[in-house]
Amino acid sequence: MKPSIIVSDFVASIKTWLRSKGTLFWTIAFPIILILIFGAIFSGMGEVEYELYVQDLDDSEMSHTFIEILEGTGVIKIINVSSEKNITSFIEEENIKRLLVIPQGYGETIIQSFIDHNVSVNISFYFDPSEQSSSQVVRSIISDVVLSMNMNMTGGRNIVGIKDISTITEDFNFIDFFLPGMIGFTIMQTCIYGSIERNTKFRKDGILRKLLTTPITRSEWIFSKMLFMLFLSFVSTILIILVGVLVYNVSVNINLTMIVIIIATSFLFSGLGMIIGRFVKEEETADTAGGAISFPMMFLAGTFFPLDQMPEFLQEFARILPLYYVNEGLRNAMIYLNQSEAVINTIYVLIFASVFFIAGVLLTKWKED
Amino acid sequence: MIKQRFKCPSCQKIVTHSGNPGEPKTVYCPYCGSKGRVIFSSLEPKEDLAIEVSHLKKVYGDLIAVNDISFGIKKGEIFAFLGPNGAGKTTTVEMIESIREPTAGTIKILGKDIKTQFNDVKKDIGILPQEFLSFERLTVRETLVYFSKLYKKRADIDNIIEAMDLKSHEKMLYRNLSGGLKQRVGVAIALVNNPEIVFLDEPTTGLDPKARREVWQVIANLRDKGKTVFLTTHYMEEAEYLADHIAIIHKGKIIAEGSLDELTTKYGQGSILHIKDCKNSNALGILKEKGFDVTSEGNDDLAVKIDYKDRVLEILSDLRHECIEYGSVDIRRSNLEEVFLYLTGSKLSEGE
């Protein structure tokens, strides 16, 4: 492998990229616009009906009435949780976004409050702060119900209070969820379409035939193009992080796992692009094929919204999509700082990257039939 | 009897003559009519061959695209591979360029078998693929620098720009060039490694007549620089204008091969001298008596078949000697279209 050839090709790629306004737009402006628009839209998004898990440890007439009042609002759908469940592990295992615990002695305390004015009881509201908007809606409904109960029973004295418990130690909101997804999605788009262009347009224009007759080897060419793809991936990542930090005040952690995921993702989707480019020869058809694969993946892999908002079978389907592991890996590495989860997802991404990239390289050929 | 090519000292054109090995012979240049004496080699030296193709075959399923063809191209000549679209030209040239795998046959470039030694050959060849378009957003100079950096042996970019008359366009982006300029850049790219052999696959297809002429001039200049040129074309005028040696391919087979003169003499009517308004009724008889193949075309016009241009002077001096007057003369040579028509029963343009 000759470094001078690789450098020469890399420099030519950068020049070409800088001179193409369209490509520059799609690589730089498009992800920024997307993150601004989607960030604004999804941050304020609400639901029509909100699920609320309730563990009634009191199981009294008073607690039943309280639950009925909540359900009577028509906005909350109550799902009962057995009193035997350990709440902390239940929330973690089932990925529960909102849960209310009515403590044992709830009804008794209320009855006693008519005699003893100093007693009170707290119900506990567990919520996922990354689902900020919906959690706030449910919290305010519970709060209203509690307030009116206190008013009716005592004329305003607080017998029942609400204790808020966040299910995640730090405060996260939608943009924290969205930003890593945006990075994964942008790298996917850049690398798939970049590979497709090299394998269809350059073939159609005779550039690959020409190169075949020059001393540059296929591995030198692929290596230099991968350098360029990595360059684009890091440019996009830096831009998205800058917008996230400056506009939405996202707290981002840059670490080795994240860098490994970005590199592996570039190889993964470049490989996928090579495979598409190998089988779909016409430039226009190849772009459509690229879109047909990348767009559903974008929506189904939890790029823009959490998977648990999708039907069960789609959630299962997402787990075979490489972008899902990219998104989850980046989220855990950059935002949630859950390194063990990040590493597991990174391993998945590395496996996908190896398979797709090796297949892509093997399938890419310059020779004509 | 062997055929051998010689360069005419007067007009510099490459001409082919037949003769016995080792035997001196007086010959006439078919282009300028000048007379000269040549000695035929005792053996046609193989090392003079830039490209040697033997029993080349390419089969796609039931289709035989190239059917057992063999030919040799000498160093320093422009070889035109002429045929209609779909005849097998590009398949053949791309097998020689190692872009396609032959089904059978051997190909040698500068004596090296490309199946095993193509990497050694790359430095000696320059290629302009069919319908080639380079990187859209590099300038002409950047494009040439890019391709030249792929080679250890590099030609001087400034010299190439100069020779291809690209100086005023060197800072233009490739995408903004006209079709003719793009082809000129394509030829320039093929020269960045100062190759011995240049392959040009349909270099003027889609160009307007002016741009085509410009590219022709560029190709003619390559011969002057001693390059061997393998030119594929379906334009007979291109082959007639440029080629020293022509092979006509039709339905995957080479149906004729030789210089323009050889082909037109063998398969066409050769050259005809038309003598107009020759009112003397004895002219026909006099020329016949002198051994010329002459026919009357009516209206006092005569048509005389000629082998070489200097025969024209001989005929005209004979007429003057006999005090026979005439209005005007013109010479019309058979063209490759007639050759193709004779060989295939269809016109070259109809064979597409």
XYZ file of C-alpha atoms in Angstrom, chain A residues 2 4-5 8-9 12 15-16 19-21 23 201-202 204-207 209-216 221 225 366-369, chain B residues 58 60 94 97-101 118 122 125 127 129-139 142 146-147 149-151 173 189-190:
64
model
C 1.533 3.325 -1.061
C 1.331 8.835 -1.484
C -1.448 7.315 -3.612
C -3.516 11.964 -3.223
C -6.898 10.243 -3.505
C -8.985 14.789 -4.273
C -11.609 18.978 -2.820
C -14.521 17.391 -4.660
C -16.832 22.112 -4.178
C -20.166 20.312 -4.219
C -22.714 22.602 -2.598
C -23.085 17.361 -0.826
C -21.505 6.683 -10.734
C -17.786 5.957 -10.932
C -20.884 4.346 -15.144
C -18.391 7.148 -15.839
C -15.615 4.644 -16.524
C -13.510 5.857 -13.583
C -12.333 0.880 -15.436
C -9.704 3.574 -15.781
C -8.323 2.974 -12.278
C -8.162 -0.757 -12.934
C -5.560 -0.063 -15.609
C -3.434 2.156 -13.342
C -1.096 1.035 -10.537
C -3.582 1.926 -7.741
C -8.635 2.901 -3.177
C -12.187 6.285 0.583
C -13.734 -3.248 -10.768
C -13.598 -5.795 -13.535
C -16.484 -6.040 -15.942
C -18.173 -9.345 -16.682
C -15.420 -13.949 -25.264
C -21.688 -14.545 -22.672
C -11.343 -4.139 -22.670
C -6.809 -3.647 -21.143
C -7.514 -6.440 -18.635
C -10.870 -4.923 -17.706
C -12.674 -8.082 -18.868
C -11.563 -11.689 -18.603
C -0.492 -7.066 -16.285
C 0.296 -0.854 -16.440
C -0.166 1.864 -21.234
C -6.262 4.298 -21.484
C -12.236 4.154 -21.621
C -15.437 4.401 -23.638
C -17.786 7.196 -22.474
C -15.239 8.197 -19.836
C -16.069 11.068 -17.506
C -13.581 12.169 -14.881
C -14.120 13.641 -11.417
C -16.572 16.488 -11.927
C -15.251 18.875 -9.355
C -11.538 18.727 -9.986
C -9.950 21.212 -12.350
C -5.865 18.749 -10.621
C -4.357 13.130 -9.503
C -3.884 10.486 -12.179
C 0.402 10.528 -8.869
C -0.835 6.978 -9.340
C 2.343 6.247 -11.327
C -13.636 22.378 -13.368
C -5.114 11.612 -18.650
C -4.082 8.624 -20.761
